[in-house]
């Protein structure tokens, strides 16, 4: 059983998948930072200084008539909120990851098509075909 697991773990596809997961996790962290630290502040400035991470609706709890400056302050007061600003951040992150993945897949498909379109050497005839051709040529003489 251990031998079977070892064979499974060493197979190329398993290792490729593991590497892909690790790279994907690292890429996700980079994209999240890109969105949170670069894209959304620029969008915030363009929309009049809005900080999307602090956009929320108060549902209940705490003082529902109070005005909380930040999401953290509202949560600290025990207010239940709908955090639509964080959802917008997550949506932008998703769009960037989806676009990057689309570009990678598009590149792989183009490379695959180029490989398929490359001229291939004609297949060498099998030994049987060569033998039959020699017999045919000998009979013609």
mmCIF file of C-alpha atoms in Angstrom:
data_model
loop_
_atom_site.group_PDB
_atom_site.id
_atom_site.type_symbol
_atom_site.label_atom_id
_atom_site.label_comp_id
_atom_site.label_asym_id
_atom_site.label_seq_id
_atom_site.Cartn_x
_atom_site.Cartn_y
_atom_site.Cartn_z
ATOM 1 C CA UNK A 1 0.000 0.000 0.000
ATOM 2 C CA UNK A 2 2.856 2.378 0.821
ATOM 3 C CA UNK A 3 4.478 1.495 -2.494
ATOM 4 C CA UNK A 4 1.269 2.353 -4.368
ATOM 5 C CA UNK A 5 1.013 5.698 -2.573
ATOM 6 C CA UNK A 6 4.646 6.443 -3.403
ATOM 7 C CA UNK A 7 4.010 5.729 -7.107
ATOM 8 C CA UNK A 8 0.918 7.950 -7.014
ATOM 9 C CA UNK A 9 2.723 10.812 -5.253
ATOM 10 C CA UNK A 10 5.693 10.732 -7.615
ATOM 11 C CA UNK A 11 3.599 10.777 -10.801
ATOM 12 C CA UNK A 12 4.140 13.933 -12.829
ATOM 13 C CA UNK A 13 0.516 15.035 -12.836
ATOM 14 C CA UNK A 14 0.296 14.908 -9.034
ATOM 15 C CA UNK A 15 3.461 16.960 -8.611
ATOM 16 C CA UNK A 16 2.318 19.420 -11.302
ATOM 17 C CA UNK A 17 -0.996 19.837 -9.502
ATOM 18 C CA UNK A 18 0.731 20.486 -6.171
ATOM 19 C CA UNK A 19 3.029 23.081 -7.730
ATOM 20 C CA UNK A 20 0.016 24.713 -9.395
ATOM 21 C CA UNK A 21 -1.826 24.963 -6.079
ATOM 22 C CA UNK A 22 1.158 26.574 -4.341
ATOM 23 C CA UNK A 23 1.717 29.040 -7.185
ATOM 24 C CA UNK A 24 -2.019 29.779 -7.282
ATOM 25 C CA UNK A 25 -2.063 30.591 -3.573
ATOM 26 C CA UNK A 26 0.917 32.910 -3.966
ATOM 27 C CA UNK A 27 -0.664 34.542 -7.030
ATOM 28 C CA UNK A 28 -3.905 35.057 -5.117
ATOM 29 C CA UNK A 29 -2.021 36.888 -2.360
ATOM 30 C CA UNK A 30 -0.315 39.131 -4.906
ATOM 31 C CA UNK A 31 -3.593 39.938 -6.661
ATOM 32 C CA UNK A 32 -5.321 40.677 -3.340
ATOM 33 C CA UNK A 33 -2.544 43.112 -2.455
ATOM 34 C CA UNK A 34 -2.746 44.653 -5.935
ATOM 35 C CA UNK A 35 -6.479 45.226 -5.525
ATOM 36 C CA UNK A 36 -6.430 46.367 -1.878
ATOM 37 C CA UNK A 37 -3.278 48.483 -1.986
ATOM 38 C CA UNK A 38 -3.127 49.845 -5.547
ATOM 39 C CA UNK A 39 -6.340 49.517 -7.570
ATOM 40 C CA UNK A 40 -8.994 50.324 -4.954
ATOM 41 C CA UNK A 41 -7.225 53.427 -3.539
ATOM 42 C CA UNK A 42 -7.027 54.819 -7.091
ATOM 43 C CA UNK A 43 -10.702 53.976 -7.659
ATOM 44 C CA UNK A 44 -11.462 55.601 -4.294
ATOM 45 C CA UNK A 45 -9.711 58.819 -5.326
ATOM 46 C CA UNK A 46 -11.550 58.820 -8.660
ATOM 47 C CA UNK A 47 -14.883 58.404 -6.832
ATOM 48 C CA UNK A 48 -14.296 61.262 -4.416
ATOM 49 C CA UNK A 49 -12.151 59.692 -1.703
ATOM 50 C CA UNK A 50 -14.361 56.675 -0.981
ATOM 51 C CA UNK A 51 -12.685 53.881 1.014
ATOM 52 C CA UNK A 52 -14.444 50.778 -0.275
ATOM 53 C CA UNK A 53 -13.324 48.630 2.652
ATOM 54 C CA UNK A 54 -15.459 50.829 4.942
ATOM 55 C CA UNK A 55 -18.675 50.752 2.929
ATOM 56 C CA UNK A 56 -21.414 48.913 4.807
ATOM 57 C CA UNK A 57 -25.102 48.908 5.728
ATOM 58 C CA UNK A 58 -26.234 48.536 9.329
ATOM 59 C CA UNK A 59 -28.753 45.721 9.778
ATOM 60 C CA UNK A 60 -29.236 45.581 13.535
ATOM 61 C CA UNK A 61 -27.540 45.653 16.909
ATOM 62 C CA UNK A 62 -25.768 48.470 18.687
ATOM 63 C CA UNK A 63 -27.047 51.972 18.051
ATOM 64 C CA UNK A 64 -28.590 51.710 14.585
ATOM 65 C CA UNK A 65 -29.057 55.492 14.426
ATOM 66 C CA UNK A 66 -25.386 56.171 15.130
ATOM 67 C CA UNK A 67 -22.985 56.936 12.324
ATOM 68 C CA UNK A 68 -19.862 54.773 12.409
ATOM 69 C CA UNK A 69 -16.822 56.107 10.584
ATOM 70 C CA UNK A 70 -15.332 52.689 9.879
ATOM 71 C CA UNK A 71 -16.454 49.110 9.593
ATOM 72 C CA UNK A 72 -14.161 48.210 12.488
ATOM 73 C CA UNK A 73 -15.872 50.792 14.722
ATOM 74 C CA UNK A 74 -19.307 49.441 13.816
ATOM 75 C CA UNK A 75 -18.278 45.856 14.488
ATOM 76 C CA UNK A 76 -16.644 46.868 17.754
ATOM 77 C CA UNK A 77 -19.972 48.395 18.831
ATOM 78 C CA UNK A 78 -21.675 45.059 18.113
ATOM 79 C CA UNK A 79 -23.530 46.210 15.021
ATOM 80 C CA UNK A 80 -24.500 43.593 12.423
ATOM 81 C CA UNK A 81 -23.511 44.889 8.993
ATOM 82 C CA UNK A 82 -23.660 44.057 5.314
ATOM 83 C CA UNK A 83 -20.146 44.789 4.060
ATOM 84 C CA UNK A 84 -20.763 45.620 0.421
ATOM 85 C CA UNK A 85 -17.454 47.481 0.104
ATOM 86 C CA UNK A 86 -15.513 44.326 0.959
ATOM 87 C CA UNK A 87 -17.658 42.470 -1.572
ATOM 88 C CA UNK A 88 -16.700 45.020 -4.255
ATOM 89 C CA UNK A 89 -13.015 44.453 -3.371
ATOM 90 C CA UNK A 90 -13.510 40.680 -3.662
ATOM 91 C CA UNK A 91 -15.296 41.126 -6.985
ATOM 92 C CA UNK A 92 -12.449 43.210 -8.416
ATOM 93 C CA UNK A 93 -9.962 40.589 -7.179
ATOM 94 C CA UNK A 94 -11.983 37.848 -8.887
ATOM 95 C CA UNK A 95 -12.112 39.755 -12.183
ATOM 96 C CA UNK A 96 -8.331 40.260 -12.163
ATOM 97 C CA UNK A 97 -7.651 36.577 -11.348
ATOM 98 C CA UNK A 98 -10.166 35.416 -13.970
ATOM 99 C CA UNK A 99 -8.588 37.674 -16.608
ATOM 100 C CA UNK A 100 -5.071 36.466 -15.749
ATOM 101 C CA UNK A 101 -6.234 32.847 -15.932
ATOM 102 C CA UNK A 102 -7.943 33.565 -19.258
ATOM 103 C CA UNK A 103 -4.698 34.986 -20.654
ATOM 104 C CA UNK A 104 -2.701 31.939 -19.476
ATOM 105 C CA UNK A 105 -5.210 29.497 -21.003
ATOM 106 C CA UNK A 106 -5.317 31.536 -24.220
ATOM 107 C CA UNK A 107 -1.508 31.380 -24.443
ATOM 108 C CA UNK A 108 -1.478 27.633 -23.817
ATOM 109 C CA UNK A 109 -4.149 27.057 -26.469
ATOM 110 C CA UNK A 110 -2.210 29.162 -28.995
ATOM 111 C CA UNK A 111 0.963 27.187 -28.288
ATOM 112 C CA UNK A 112 -0.958 23.925 -28.633
ATOM 113 C CA UNK A 113 -2.462 25.038 -31.965
ATOM 114 C CA UNK A 114 0.962 26.088 -33.268
ATOM 115 C CA UNK A 115 2.349 22.688 -32.320
ATOM 116 C CA UNK A 116 -0.527 20.909 -34.084
ATOM 117 C CA UNK A 117 -0.124 23.038 -37.219
ATOM 118 C CA UNK A 118 3.613 22.361 -37.480
ATOM 119 C CA UNK A 119 4.364 20.112 -40.457
ATOM 120 C CA UNK A 120 4.841 16.558 -39.372
ATOM 121 C CA UNK A 121 7.143 14.033 -40.969
ATOM 122 C CA UNK A 122 5.227 11.506 -42.991
ATOM 123 C CA UNK A 123 4.802 8.295 -41.093
ATOM 124 C CA UNK A 124 7.324 5.611 -41.969
ATOM 125 C CA UNK A 125 5.559 2.613 -43.497
ATOM 126 C CA UNK A 126 5.377 -0.462 -41.317
ATOM 127 C CA UNK A 127 7.580 -3.478 -41.980
ATOM 128 C CA UNK A 128 4.606 -5.372 -43.421
ATOM 129 C CA UNK A 129 3.884 -2.609 -45.942
ATOM 130 C CA UNK A 130 7.552 -2.470 -46.974
ATOM 131 C CA UNK A 131 7.617 -6.258 -47.424
ATOM 132 C CA UNK A 132 4.395 -6.262 -49.464
ATOM 133 C CA UNK A 133 5.760 -3.437 -51.641
ATOM 134 C CA UNK A 134 8.927 -5.427 -52.312
ATOM 135 C CA UNK A 135 6.886 -8.520 -53.201
ATOM 136 C CA UNK A 136 4.689 -6.454 -55.568
ATOM 137 C CA UNK A 137 7.737 -4.936 -57.244
ATOM 138 C CA UNK A 138 9.348 -8.384 -57.613
ATOM 139 C CA UNK A 139 6.187 -9.809 -59.216
ATOM 140 C CA UNK A 140 6.068 -6.944 -61.736
ATOM 141 C CA UNK A 141 9.512 -7.891 -63.079
#
